[in-house]
mmCIF file of C-alpha atoms in Angstrom:
data_model
loop_
_atom_site.group_PDB
_atom_site.id
_atom_site.type_symbol
_atom_site.label_atom_id
_atom_site.label_comp_id
_atom_site.label_asym_id
_atom_site.label_seq_id
_atom_site.Cartn_x
_atom_site.Cartn_y
_atom_site.Cartn_z
ATOM 1 C CA MET A 4 110.775 -50.424 -118.948
ATOM 2 C CA PRO A 5 109.645 -53.200 -117.245
ATOM 3 C CA PRO A 6 112.192 -55.910 -115.812
ATOM 4 C CA ALA A 7 113.264 -58.193 -119.677
ATOM 5 C CA VAL A 8 110.668 -61.727 -119.015
ATOM 6 C CA ARG A 9 112.940 -64.514 -117.690
ATOM 7 C CA LEU A 10 113.063 -67.766 -119.434
ATOM 8 C CA GLY A 11 115.018 -70.449 -117.546
ATOM 9 C CA VAL A 12 114.771 -74.549 -117.571
ATOM 10 C CA ASN A 13 113.617 -76.636 -114.157
ATOM 11 C CA TYR A 14 116.901 -78.538 -114.006
ATOM 12 C CA THR A 15 117.345 -81.923 -113.939
ATOM 13 C CA PRO A 16 120.450 -83.417 -113.811
ATOM 14 C CA SER A 17 121.443 -86.296 -117.182
ATOM 15 C CA GLU A 18 122.680 -88.412 -114.577
ATOM 16 C CA GLY A 19 121.371 -90.330 -111.575
ATOM 17 C CA TRP A 20 118.261 -87.432 -111.694
ATOM 18 C CA PHE A 21 118.337 -85.703 -108.322
ATOM 19 C CA HIS A 22 119.524 -88.477 -106.438
ATOM 20 C CA HIS A 23 122.846 -87.143 -107.751
ATOM 21 C CA TRP A 24 123.176 -85.625 -104.732
ATOM 22 C CA LEU A 25 124.489 -89.125 -103.438
ATOM 23 C CA ASP A 26 127.247 -89.109 -105.369
ATOM 24 C CA PHE A 27 127.489 -85.407 -106.694
ATOM 25 C CA ASP A 28 129.748 -85.363 -110.043
ATOM 26 C CA PRO A 29 130.906 -81.505 -110.633
ATOM 27 C CA ASP A 30 131.834 -83.045 -114.048
ATOM 28 C CA SER A 31 128.907 -83.875 -115.161
ATOM 29 C CA VAL A 32 126.629 -81.182 -113.711
ATOM 30 C CA ARG A 33 128.938 -78.986 -116.016
ATOM 31 C CA ALA A 34 127.919 -80.686 -118.929
ATOM 32 C CA ASP A 35 124.165 -80.737 -117.891
ATOM 33 C CA LEU A 36 124.684 -77.233 -117.761
ATOM 34 C CA ASP A 37 126.642 -76.256 -120.590
ATOM 35 C CA SER A 38 123.284 -77.873 -122.599
ATOM 36 C CA ILE A 39 121.422 -75.353 -120.613
ATOM 37 C CA ALA A 40 123.912 -72.916 -121.655
ATOM 38 C CA ALA A 41 123.679 -73.126 -125.233
ATOM 39 C CA LEU A 42 119.979 -73.236 -125.648
ATOM 40 C CA GLY A 43 119.658 -69.186 -124.183
ATOM 41 C CA LEU A 44 118.010 -69.941 -121.323
ATOM 42 C CA ASP A 45 119.125 -67.622 -117.939
ATOM 43 C CA HIS A 46 117.856 -69.451 -115.399
ATOM 44 C CA ILE A 47 117.482 -72.737 -114.016
ATOM 45 C CA ARG A 48 116.117 -73.499 -110.264
ATOM 46 C CA VAL A 49 117.223 -76.419 -108.862
ATOM 47 C CA PHE A 50 116.421 -78.981 -106.077
ATOM 48 C CA PRO A 51 118.618 -80.846 -103.096
ATOM 49 C CA LEU A 52 116.426 -83.184 -102.070
ATOM 50 C CA TRP A 53 115.204 -82.546 -98.143
ATOM 51 C CA PRO A 54 116.537 -85.963 -96.501
ATOM 52 C CA TYR A 55 119.895 -85.510 -98.279
ATOM 53 C CA PHE A 56 120.772 -82.488 -97.485
ATOM 54 C CA GLN A 57 119.195 -82.316 -93.182
ATOM 55 C CA PRO A 58 119.072 -85.832 -92.416
ATOM 56 C CA ASN A 59 118.829 -85.606 -88.914
ATOM 57 C CA ARG A 60 116.613 -82.366 -87.299
ATOM 58 C CA SER A 61 119.893 -81.062 -85.735
ATOM 59 C CA VAL A 62 122.158 -82.068 -89.189
ATOM 60 C CA ILE A 63 122.322 -79.843 -92.101
ATOM 61 C CA ARG A 64 125.690 -81.583 -93.874
ATOM 62 C CA PRO A 65 128.106 -79.245 -95.032
ATOM 63 C CA ARG A 66 129.314 -81.758 -97.736
ATOM 64 C CA ALA A 67 125.861 -81.146 -99.211
ATOM 65 C CA VAL A 68 125.653 -77.213 -98.492
ATOM 66 C CA GLU A 69 129.525 -76.784 -100.743
ATOM 67 C CA GLN A 70 128.056 -79.480 -103.768
ATOM 68 C CA LEU A 71 125.196 -76.869 -104.105
ATOM 69 C CA VAL A 72 127.186 -74.023 -104.150
ATOM 70 C CA ALA A 73 129.634 -75.596 -106.351
ATOM 71 C CA LEU A 74 126.309 -76.032 -108.506
ATOM 72 C CA ALA A 75 125.527 -72.295 -108.306
ATOM 73 C CA ASP A 76 129.085 -71.567 -109.517
ATOM 74 C CA ALA A 77 129.186 -73.755 -111.734
ATOM 75 C CA ALA A 78 125.942 -72.091 -113.412
ATOM 76 C CA ALA A 79 127.167 -68.793 -113.350
ATOM 77 C CA GLU A 80 130.841 -69.381 -115.035
ATOM 78 C CA ARG A 81 127.783 -70.168 -117.944
ATOM 79 C CA GLY A 82 125.583 -67.485 -117.348
ATOM 80 C CA LEU A 83 122.581 -69.108 -115.745
ATOM 81 C CA ASP A 84 121.114 -67.123 -112.590
ATOM 82 C CA VAL A 85 119.449 -70.039 -109.767
ATOM 83 C CA ASN A 86 116.690 -70.295 -107.789
ATOM 84 C CA VAL A 87 116.757 -72.573 -104.619
ATOM 85 C CA ASP A 88 113.824 -74.969 -104.095
ATOM 86 C CA GLY A 89 114.226 -76.228 -100.500
ATOM 87 C CA LEU A 90 111.685 -78.693 -99.137
ATOM 88 C CA GLN A 91 112.325 -81.698 -101.335
ATOM 89 C CA GLY A 92 109.345 -82.397 -100.174
ATOM 90 C CA HIS A 93 107.366 -83.286 -103.843
ATOM 91 C CA LEU A 94 109.334 -84.708 -106.857
ATOM 92 C CA SER A 95 107.536 -86.143 -110.336
ATOM 93 C CA SER A 96 104.975 -88.676 -107.850
ATOM 94 C CA PHE A 97 108.094 -89.770 -105.507
ATOM 95 C CA ASP A 98 107.901 -87.977 -101.827
ATOM 96 C CA PHE A 99 111.148 -87.655 -99.614
ATOM 97 C CA LEU A 100 110.436 -86.416 -96.357
ATOM 98 C CA PRO A 101 112.817 -86.693 -93.903
ATOM 99 C CA ALA A 102 112.544 -89.205 -91.075
ATOM 100 C CA TRP A 103 112.383 -86.902 -88.005
ATOM 101 C CA THR A 104 109.142 -86.146 -89.792
ATOM 102 C CA ARG A 105 107.446 -89.753 -90.173
ATOM 103 C CA THR A 106 107.044 -93.234 -88.886
ATOM 104 C CA TRP A 107 107.676 -93.386 -84.936
ATOM 105 C CA HIS A 108 108.833 -89.810 -84.926
ATOM 106 C CA ARG A 109 105.216 -88.466 -86.951
ATOM 107 C CA ARG A 110 105.138 -85.131 -86.739
ATOM 108 C CA ASN A 111 103.093 -82.693 -88.285
ATOM 109 C CA LEU A 112 104.860 -80.726 -91.471
ATOM 110 C CA PHE A 113 103.532 -77.370 -90.737
ATOM 111 C CA THR A 114 102.463 -77.082 -86.981
ATOM 112 C CA ASP A 115 104.845 -78.909 -85.070
ATOM 113 C CA PRO A 116 106.684 -76.213 -83.567
ATOM 114 C CA GLN A 117 110.529 -78.828 -83.646
ATOM 115 C CA VAL A 118 109.618 -79.711 -87.578
ATOM 116 C CA VAL A 119 109.387 -75.871 -88.469
ATOM 117 C CA GLU A 120 112.388 -74.202 -86.180
ATOM 118 C CA GLY A 121 114.177 -77.145 -88.103
ATOM 119 C CA GLU A 122 112.584 -76.295 -91.768
ATOM 120 C CA ALA A 123 113.891 -72.499 -90.539
ATOM 121 C CA ALA A 124 117.403 -73.666 -89.679
ATOM 122 C CA TYR A 125 117.772 -75.241 -93.274
ATOM 123 C CA LEU A 126 115.765 -72.677 -95.654
ATOM 124 C CA ARG A 127 118.015 -69.921 -93.448
ATOM 125 C CA THR A 128 121.576 -72.167 -94.493
ATOM 126 C CA LEU A 129 121.326 -72.747 -97.999
ATOM 127 C CA ALA A 130 120.327 -69.178 -98.451
ATOM 128 C CA ALA A 131 123.090 -68.342 -96.332
ATOM 129 C CA ALA A 132 125.839 -69.949 -97.957
ATOM 130 C CA LEU A 133 124.088 -68.378 -101.063
ATOM 131 C CA ALA A 134 123.542 -64.633 -100.509
ATOM 132 C CA ASP A 135 126.671 -63.304 -101.675
ATOM 133 C CA ARG A 136 126.447 -64.605 -105.533
ATOM 134 C CA PRO A 137 125.342 -62.486 -107.473
ATOM 135 C CA ASN A 138 123.544 -64.839 -109.768
ATOM 136 C CA PHE A 139 121.769 -66.496 -106.857
ATOM 137 C CA ILE A 140 117.734 -65.405 -107.545
ATOM 138 C CA GLY A 141 116.513 -66.807 -104.113
ATOM 139 C CA MET A 142 115.081 -69.161 -102.106
ATOM 140 C CA THR A 143 111.887 -70.786 -102.495
ATOM 141 C CA ILE A 144 110.609 -73.239 -99.948
ATOM 142 C CA GLY A 145 109.719 -76.251 -101.699
ATOM 143 C CA ASN A 146 108.032 -78.299 -104.224
ATOM 144 C CA GLU A 147 103.905 -78.168 -104.351
ATOM 145 C CA VAL A 148 104.417 -78.294 -100.474
ATOM 146 C CA ASN A 149 100.058 -77.955 -100.707
ATOM 147 C CA GLN A 150 100.136 -81.273 -101.590
ATOM 148 C CA PHE A 151 101.522 -82.593 -98.502
ATOM 149 C CA ALA A 152 98.013 -80.978 -97.288
ATOM 150 C CA ALA A 153 94.853 -82.461 -97.884
ATOM 151 C CA GLY A 154 94.061 -85.080 -99.784
ATOM 152 C CA PRO A 155 94.313 -87.074 -102.579
ATOM 153 C CA HIS A 156 97.053 -87.255 -100.928
ATOM 154 C CA PRO A 157 97.550 -90.755 -99.404
ATOM 155 C CA ASP A 158 98.583 -89.279 -96.295
ATOM 156 C CA PRO A 159 98.650 -85.820 -95.454
ATOM 157 C CA ASP A 160 99.363 -83.206 -92.574
ATOM 158 C CA ARG A 161 95.991 -81.514 -92.233
ATOM 159 C CA VAL A 162 95.577 -77.780 -91.057
ATOM 160 C CA SER A 163 93.652 -75.617 -91.538
ATOM 161 C CA ALA A 164 93.983 -71.922 -94.215
ATOM 162 C CA ALA A 165 95.233 -70.164 -90.974
ATOM 163 C CA ASP A 166 97.898 -72.497 -89.930
ATOM 164 C CA ALA A 167 99.065 -72.914 -93.435
ATOM 165 C CA GLU A 168 99.351 -68.897 -94.065
ATOM 166 C CA GLN A 169 101.959 -68.552 -90.490
ATOM 167 C CA TRP A 170 104.011 -71.090 -91.846
ATOM 168 C CA LEU A 171 104.481 -69.740 -94.496
ATOM 169 C CA VAL A 172 105.101 -66.465 -93.147
ATOM 170 C CA ARG A 173 107.669 -68.025 -90.535
ATOM 171 C CA LEU A 174 109.568 -70.339 -93.524
ATOM 172 C CA LEU A 175 110.101 -66.750 -96.295
ATOM 173 C CA ALA A 176 111.224 -64.972 -93.159
ATOM 174 C CA ALA A 177 113.977 -67.700 -92.887
ATOM 175 C CA CYS A 178 115.148 -66.689 -96.086
ATOM 176 C CA ALA A 179 114.746 -63.569 -95.546
ATOM 177 C CA GLU A 180 117.080 -64.281 -92.427
ATOM 178 C CA GLY A 181 119.228 -65.705 -94.909
ATOM 179 C CA ALA A 182 119.342 -63.920 -97.542
ATOM 180 C CA PRO A 183 117.928 -60.707 -96.981
ATOM 181 C CA GLY A 184 117.359 -58.707 -100.137
ATOM 182 C CA GLY A 185 116.521 -62.012 -102.444
ATOM 183 C CA LEU A 186 113.731 -63.168 -104.199
ATOM 184 C CA HIS A 187 111.988 -65.451 -101.875
ATOM 185 C CA LEU A 188 108.156 -67.425 -102.381
ATOM 186 C CA HIS A 189 106.465 -70.432 -102.453
ATOM 187 C CA ALA A 190 104.955 -72.639 -104.721
ATOM 188 C CA SER A 191 102.108 -74.464 -104.824
ATOM 189 C CA TYR A 192 100.402 -77.514 -107.716
ATOM 190 C CA ASP A 193 97.052 -76.321 -108.531
ATOM 191 C CA ALA A 194 94.874 -77.355 -106.124
ATOM 192 C CA ALA A 195 95.435 -74.213 -104.406
ATOM 193 C CA TRP A 196 93.225 -72.410 -107.302
ATOM 194 C CA TYR A 197 90.834 -75.193 -107.994
ATOM 195 C CA GLN A 198 90.959 -77.063 -105.418
ATOM 196 C CA ASP A 199 87.486 -76.390 -102.682
ATOM 197 C CA ASP A 200 89.188 -78.346 -99.212
ATOM 198 C CA GLN A 201 92.900 -77.188 -99.252
ATOM 199 C CA PRO A 202 94.515 -75.293 -96.846
ATOM 200 C CA PHE A 203 96.637 -73.292 -98.723
ATOM 201 C CA THR A 204 94.704 -70.365 -100.554
ATOM 202 C CA PRO A 205 95.090 -67.787 -103.904
ATOM 203 C CA ALA A 206 95.084 -66.083 -101.448
ATOM 204 C CA HIS A 207 98.242 -67.182 -100.079
ATOM 205 C CA SER A 208 99.923 -67.252 -103.230
ATOM 206 C CA ALA A 209 99.603 -64.052 -104.708
ATOM 207 C CA CYS A 210 100.284 -61.910 -101.327
ATOM 208 C CA LEU A 211 102.665 -63.885 -99.629
ATOM 209 C CA GLY A 212 106.474 -63.373 -100.781
ATOM 210 C CA ASP A 213 108.100 -61.336 -103.304
ATOM 211 C CA VAL A 214 106.653 -62.915 -106.461
ATOM 212 C CA THR A 215 103.136 -65.445 -107.084
ATOM 213 C CA ALA A 216 104.153 -68.658 -108.924
ATOM 214 C CA VAL A 217 102.492 -71.426 -111.238
ATOM 215 C CA HIS A 218 102.208 -74.701 -112.117
ATOM 216 C CA SER A 219 100.209 -75.446 -115.347
ATOM 217 C CA TRP A 220 99.940 -79.178 -116.493
ATOM 218 C CA VAL A 221 97.384 -80.469 -118.073
ATOM 219 C CA PHE A 222 96.806 -83.262 -117.241
ATOM 220 C CA ASP A 223 94.809 -81.884 -114.462
ATOM 221 C CA GLY A 224 91.550 -82.531 -116.396
ATOM 222 C CA THR A 225 91.959 -79.860 -119.157
ATOM 223 C CA ALA A 226 93.692 -81.826 -122.205
ATOM 224 C CA GLN A 227 91.544 -85.087 -121.257
ATOM 225 C CA ARG A 228 88.399 -82.815 -121.263
ATOM 226 C CA HIS A 229 89.562 -80.802 -124.262
ATOM 227 C CA GLY A 230 92.365 -82.792 -126.627
ATOM 228 C CA ARG A 231 95.784 -81.730 -126.806
ATOM 229 C CA THR A 232 95.345 -78.139 -129.909
ATOM 230 C CA ALA A 233 92.077 -76.977 -127.836
ATOM 231 C CA VAL A 234 92.344 -73.067 -126.782
ATOM 232 C CA GLN A 235 91.746 -74.692 -123.053
ATOM 233 C CA THR A 236 95.368 -76.678 -123.473
ATOM 234 C CA GLU A 237 97.307 -74.599 -125.152
ATOM 235 C CA GLN A 238 96.509 -71.374 -122.687
ATOM 236 C CA HIS A 239 96.322 -73.221 -120.113
ATOM 237 C CA ALA A 240 99.210 -71.968 -118.345
ATOM 238 C CA ALA A 241 98.206 -68.506 -119.723
ATOM 239 C CA TYR A 242 94.675 -68.496 -117.737
ATOM 240 C CA LEU A 243 96.600 -69.752 -114.788
ATOM 241 C CA VAL A 244 99.246 -66.527 -114.462
ATOM 242 C CA GLU A 245 95.649 -63.877 -115.269
ATOM 243 C CA LEU A 246 94.014 -65.884 -112.886
ATOM 244 C CA SER A 247 96.162 -65.550 -109.868
ATOM 245 C CA LYS A 248 96.041 -61.942 -110.516
ATOM 246 C CA ALA A 249 92.231 -61.668 -109.373
ATOM 247 C CA TRP A 250 94.247 -62.485 -105.464
ATOM 248 C CA ALA A 251 96.970 -60.013 -105.401
ATOM 249 C CA GLU A 252 96.897 -56.813 -103.650
ATOM 250 C CA ASP A 253 99.834 -55.301 -105.715
ATOM 251 C CA PRO A 254 97.588 -54.639 -108.928
ATOM 252 C CA HIS A 255 101.175 -55.228 -110.537
ATOM 253 C CA ARG A 256 102.583 -57.697 -108.821
ATOM 254 C CA PRO A 257 104.493 -60.289 -110.890
ATOM 255 C CA VAL A 258 103.565 -63.496 -111.481
ATOM 256 C CA TRP A 259 105.730 -66.651 -112.171
ATOM 257 C CA LEU A 260 104.907 -69.339 -114.323
ATOM 258 C CA GLN A 261 107.888 -71.335 -112.082
ATOM 259 C CA GLU A 262 106.136 -75.201 -113.963
ATOM 260 C CA VAL A 263 105.248 -75.980 -117.400
ATOM 261 C CA GLY A 264 105.866 -79.027 -119.795
ATOM 262 C CA ALA A 265 103.862 -81.387 -122.404
ATOM 263 C CA PRO A 266 102.965 -84.385 -120.479
ATOM 264 C CA ALA A 267 102.940 -87.152 -123.062
ATOM 265 C CA PRO A 268 100.805 -88.567 -124.085
ATOM 266 C CA LEU A 269 97.627 -86.090 -123.954
ATOM 267 C CA ILE A 270 100.851 -84.101 -125.666
ATOM 268 C CA PRO A 271 102.181 -86.620 -127.567
ATOM 269 C CA ALA A 272 105.846 -86.793 -128.104
ATOM 270 C CA GLU A 273 105.807 -85.270 -131.917
ATOM 271 C CA HIS A 274 103.139 -82.259 -130.929
ATOM 272 C CA ALA A 275 105.125 -81.363 -127.358
ATOM 273 C CA ALA A 276 107.348 -78.562 -129.582
ATOM 274 C CA ALA A 277 103.663 -77.333 -131.118
ATOM 275 C CA PHE A 278 102.019 -77.659 -127.635
ATOM 276 C CA ALA A 279 105.481 -75.579 -126.169
ATOM 277 C CA GLU A 280 104.372 -72.733 -128.552
ATOM 278 C CA ALA A 281 101.362 -71.447 -128.381
ATOM 279 C CA THR A 282 101.756 -72.437 -124.923
ATOM 280 C CA VAL A 283 105.190 -70.015 -124.093
ATOM 281 C CA THR A 284 103.181 -67.332 -127.234
ATOM 282 C CA ALA A 285 99.948 -67.416 -124.728
ATOM 283 C CA VAL A 286 102.093 -66.474 -121.474
ATOM 284 C CA LEU A 287 104.040 -63.796 -122.595
ATOM 285 C CA ASP A 288 100.646 -62.010 -123.836
ATOM 286 C CA CYS A 289 100.800 -61.881 -120.012
ATOM 287 C CA PRO A 290 101.344 -58.345 -118.375
ATOM 288 C CA ASP A 291 103.621 -58.307 -115.601
ATOM 289 C CA LEU A 292 104.856 -61.751 -115.965
ATOM 290 C CA TRP A 293 108.047 -62.509 -114.004
ATOM 291 C CA GLY A 294 109.339 -65.408 -116.250
ATOM 292 C CA ILE A 295 109.088 -68.474 -117.162
ATOM 293 C CA THR A 296 110.683 -72.116 -116.424
ATOM 294 C CA TRP A 297 110.050 -74.823 -118.080
ATOM 295 C CA TRP A 298 110.041 -78.302 -117.033
ATOM 296 C CA CYS A 299 112.462 -79.959 -116.948
ATOM 297 C CA SER A 300 116.068 -80.230 -118.715
ATOM 298 C CA HIS A 301 116.958 -83.853 -119.366
ATOM 299 C CA ASP A 302 114.820 -86.867 -119.504
ATOM 300 C CA VAL A 303 114.861 -89.237 -116.862
ATOM 301 C CA SER A 304 116.567 -92.222 -117.548
ATOM 302 C CA ARG A 305 115.329 -95.094 -118.396
ATOM 303 C CA SER A 306 117.751 -96.798 -116.441
ATOM 304 C CA LEU A 307 115.445 -94.943 -113.063
ATOM 305 C CA ALA A 308 113.113 -97.679 -112.245
ATOM 306 C CA ASP A 309 108.396 -97.072 -110.934
ATOM 307 C CA PHE A 310 108.355 -93.653 -112.030
ATOM 308 C CA PRO A 311 105.086 -92.459 -114.487
ATOM 309 C CA GLU A 312 105.553 -92.895 -117.663
ATOM 310 C CA LEU A 313 104.957 -89.515 -118.783
ATOM 311 C CA GLU A 314 107.885 -88.305 -116.270
ATOM 312 C CA TYR A 315 110.813 -90.006 -118.671
ATOM 313 C CA GLY A 316 110.325 -87.734 -121.924
ATOM 314 C CA LEU A 317 109.516 -83.811 -120.269
ATOM 315 C CA GLY A 318 113.446 -82.505 -120.660
ATOM 316 C CA LEU A 319 114.256 -79.984 -123.447
ATOM 317 C CA LEU A 320 117.603 -82.132 -124.297
ATOM 318 C CA THR A 321 117.624 -86.132 -124.018
ATOM 319 C CA ASN A 322 118.929 -88.430 -121.604
ATOM 320 C CA ASP A 323 122.539 -87.559 -123.284
ATOM 321 C CA ARG A 324 122.311 -84.122 -123.259
ATOM 322 C CA LYS A 325 121.461 -83.104 -127.967
ATOM 323 C CA PRO A 326 118.631 -80.976 -127.918
ATOM 324 C CA LYS A 327 114.768 -81.810 -128.602
ATOM 325 C CA ASP A 328 112.304 -79.653 -131.109
ATOM 326 C CA ILE A 329 110.742 -77.935 -128.053
ATOM 327 C CA ALA A 330 113.948 -77.004 -126.655
ATOM 328 C CA HIS A 331 114.427 -74.592 -129.592
ATOM 329 C CA VAL A 332 111.154 -73.472 -128.802
ATOM 330 C CA LEU A 333 111.781 -72.278 -126.402
ATOM 331 C CA ALA A 334 114.787 -70.867 -127.139
ATOM 332 C CA ALA A 335 113.691 -68.878 -129.859
ATOM 333 C CA ALA A 336 111.039 -66.994 -127.482
ATOM 334 C CA GLU A 337 110.975 -63.373 -127.649
ATOM 335 C CA PRO A 338 109.715 -61.689 -124.566
ATOM 336 C CA ALA A 339 107.788 -58.766 -125.769
ATOM 337 C CA ALA A 340 106.428 -55.780 -123.300
ATOM 338 C CA ALA A 341 102.696 -56.938 -122.862
ATOM 339 C CA ARG A 342 99.318 -54.783 -123.014
ATOM 340 C CA PRO A 343 96.835 -54.706 -120.237
ATOM 341 C CA ARG A 344 94.270 -57.167 -120.516
ATOM 342 C CA GLY A 345 91.475 -54.877 -119.620
ATOM 343 C CA THR A 346 88.620 -57.811 -119.963
ATOM 344 C CA ALA A 347 88.249 -58.881 -116.445
ATOM 345 C CA LEU A 348 85.871 -62.358 -115.344
ATOM 346 C CA VAL A 349 84.201 -61.749 -112.029
ATOM 347 C CA VAL A 350 85.904 -65.085 -109.841
ATOM 348 C CA PRO A 351 84.841 -65.736 -106.598
ATOM 349 C CA ALA A 352 86.819 -64.597 -103.462
ATOM 350 C CA ASP A 353 84.967 -67.099 -101.349
ATOM 351 C CA PRO A 354 88.120 -70.033 -101.377
ATOM 352 C CA ALA A 355 85.457 -72.771 -100.642
ATOM 353 C CA LEU A 356 84.019 -71.704 -103.976
ATOM 354 C CA ARG A 357 87.548 -72.857 -105.942
ATOM 355 C CA SER A 358 86.509 -75.926 -107.941
ATOM 356 C CA HIS A 359 84.253 -73.363 -109.810
ATOM 357 C CA ASN A 360 88.002 -72.198 -111.911
ATOM 358 C CA ALA A 361 88.833 -75.541 -112.227
ATOM 359 C CA PRO A 362 87.554 -77.669 -115.366
ATOM 360 C CA GLY A 363 85.010 -77.847 -116.318
ATOM 361 C CA GLY A 364 83.895 -74.470 -113.812
ATOM 362 C CA PRO A 365 82.017 -71.769 -114.818
ATOM 363 C CA VAL A 366 84.803 -69.515 -114.539
ATOM 364 C CA PHE A 367 87.468 -71.699 -116.574
ATOM 365 C CA ASP A 368 84.365 -72.549 -119.019
ATOM 366 C CA ALA A 369 84.128 -68.159 -119.416
ATOM 367 C CA TRP A 370 87.156 -67.937 -119.367
ATOM 368 C CA PHE A 371 87.874 -69.532 -122.282
ATOM 369 C CA ARG A 372 84.634 -69.060 -124.254
ATOM 370 C CA LEU A 373 86.245 -65.458 -123.931
ATOM 371 C CA ALA A 374 90.115 -66.583 -124.828
ATOM 372 C CA ALA A 375 88.127 -68.090 -127.705
ATOM 373 C CA ASP A 376 85.980 -65.269 -129.069
ATOM 374 C CA GLY A 377 89.586 -62.907 -129.586
ATOM 375 C CA ALA A 378 89.433 -61.366 -126.248
ATOM 376 C CA ARG A 379 92.365 -61.671 -123.709
ATOM 377 C CA PRO A 380 91.084 -61.477 -120.788
ATOM 378 C CA THR A 381 92.079 -61.301 -116.913
ATOM 379 C CA THR A 382 89.974 -61.775 -113.694
ATOM 380 C CA VAL A 383 88.979 -59.558 -110.925
ATOM 381 C CA LEU A 384 87.318 -60.808 -107.523
ATOM 382 C CA ASP A 385 83.548 -60.329 -106.476
ATOM 383 C CA THR A 386 85.142 -58.706 -103.659
ATOM 384 C CA ARG A 387 86.739 -56.344 -105.812
ATOM 385 C CA ALA A 388 84.803 -56.056 -109.579
ATOM 386 C CA ALA A 389 83.397 -52.547 -108.294
ATOM 387 C CA ASP A 390 86.439 -50.959 -106.592
ATOM 388 C CA ARG A 391 87.569 -48.657 -110.198
ATOM 389 C CA ASP A 392 90.853 -47.350 -108.413
ATOM 390 C CA HIS A 393 91.195 -51.106 -108.881
ATOM 391 C CA LEU A 394 90.033 -51.856 -111.924
ATOM 392 C CA THR A 395 92.110 -48.984 -112.877
ATOM 393 C CA ALA A 396 95.426 -49.414 -111.881
ATOM 394 C CA ARG A 397 95.140 -52.902 -113.807
ATOM 395 C CA GLY A 398 93.942 -51.178 -117.202
ATOM 396 C CA ILE A 399 90.545 -52.838 -116.307
ATOM 397 C CA THR A 400 87.689 -51.654 -118.436
ATOM 398 C CA GLU A 401 84.975 -54.249 -118.763
ATOM 399 C CA VAL A 402 84.071 -56.195 -116.300
ATOM 400 C CA VAL A 403 81.382 -59.297 -117.055
ATOM 401 C CA THR A 404 80.647 -62.761 -114.796
ATOM 402 C CA PRO A 405 80.437 -66.206 -115.511
ATOM 403 C CA GLU A 406 76.733 -66.190 -116.619
ATOM 404 C CA GLN A 407 77.148 -63.387 -118.446
ATOM 405 C CA VAL A 408 79.292 -64.812 -121.374
ATOM 406 C CA LEU A 409 78.271 -68.657 -121.085
ATOM 407 C CA PRO A 410 75.523 -69.875 -123.401
ATOM 408 C CA THR A 411 72.201 -69.869 -121.858
ATOM 409 C CA PRO A 412 70.266 -73.757 -122.598
ATOM 410 C CA GLN A 413 67.994 -72.157 -125.139
ATOM 411 C CA GLY A 414 71.284 -70.777 -127.135
ATOM 412 C CA GLY A 415 72.573 -67.440 -127.038
ATOM 413 C CA THR A 416 74.361 -65.906 -124.376
ATOM 414 C CA ARG A 417 73.277 -63.952 -120.402
ATOM 415 C CA SER A 418 72.201 -60.103 -120.901
#
């Protein structure tokens, strides 16, 4: 039997947001975790803020690490497993980078040898501190670290794809050194799948680390183009899960929908529960799914300034820990083993053609044409489309190209 699909939430503290690490209050954390556990969820993803934990390259604050362990232990008391993101990095439109990497000390986050060894020491320290905790899932290198490597970031640390791979391999090894046997991974935002010049590639996501992470946000042009109830919007997360499988060398590599949420005003608050139900239902129909981790647990307090408006209301629970309708949707989800998806859409292997996969691209449009017609599509690289062993291992019985699916200017579809 395949392992059960995990259902959890990204933990956003109800008091102080992630700045709570500066004034860590165990009682407040416990109350937050009580409200999460009451929903019947089984795990949380936790975000130590990198500059608070490692303010100097040679200083990893013991007290901060102790507080992280205390949070994990409080989660264990409530039946919650914990994944820890290390390099924060980037959260909710704000960058959190330590001073020893910026301005007068500006060094590339991905290629400077001293910076990389500092990052490795930090990740190894966090992993080792939690390695003996039975509820510790493992480390994620950081949250959407690929956004620092290219535009549209206003001040990127540019690297090549080879540099990005070397960095990922080194830091994943550091996580494993700290916690051997843990589930260690890295997480990119969807530019890895959609942006032609993004140095973090689909192959990096689908082949490095123990599980593939995808982050699905419909404000990437999907909901703007198609509206809140379109199949493109309600199945965007399922699309990214299935798109990721084209690059995986293991035909049954697990995929973790590590972030997905209902962003207003594209998904108005009164429609968030319906969007969540449609999204979760579609994703649970994807085979080899490790889990779904909703963004996020608690709303951001209105006392905190300068967040984008959508960030304030993304929680399953209000700022005073009351569950919303959307919380009950996730709590009621019933995972079941999904059948293989037999129809595979051909995807270009060349990472310089990733825009084909993005909203408005031919792969995106063809996949959703198939989905709208009732198919359960997946994807396959053009370099593997004739590999019978690969197709059989994945349960694929039909391979189609975007040109065969999309309508011609004269109407109908190409043959």
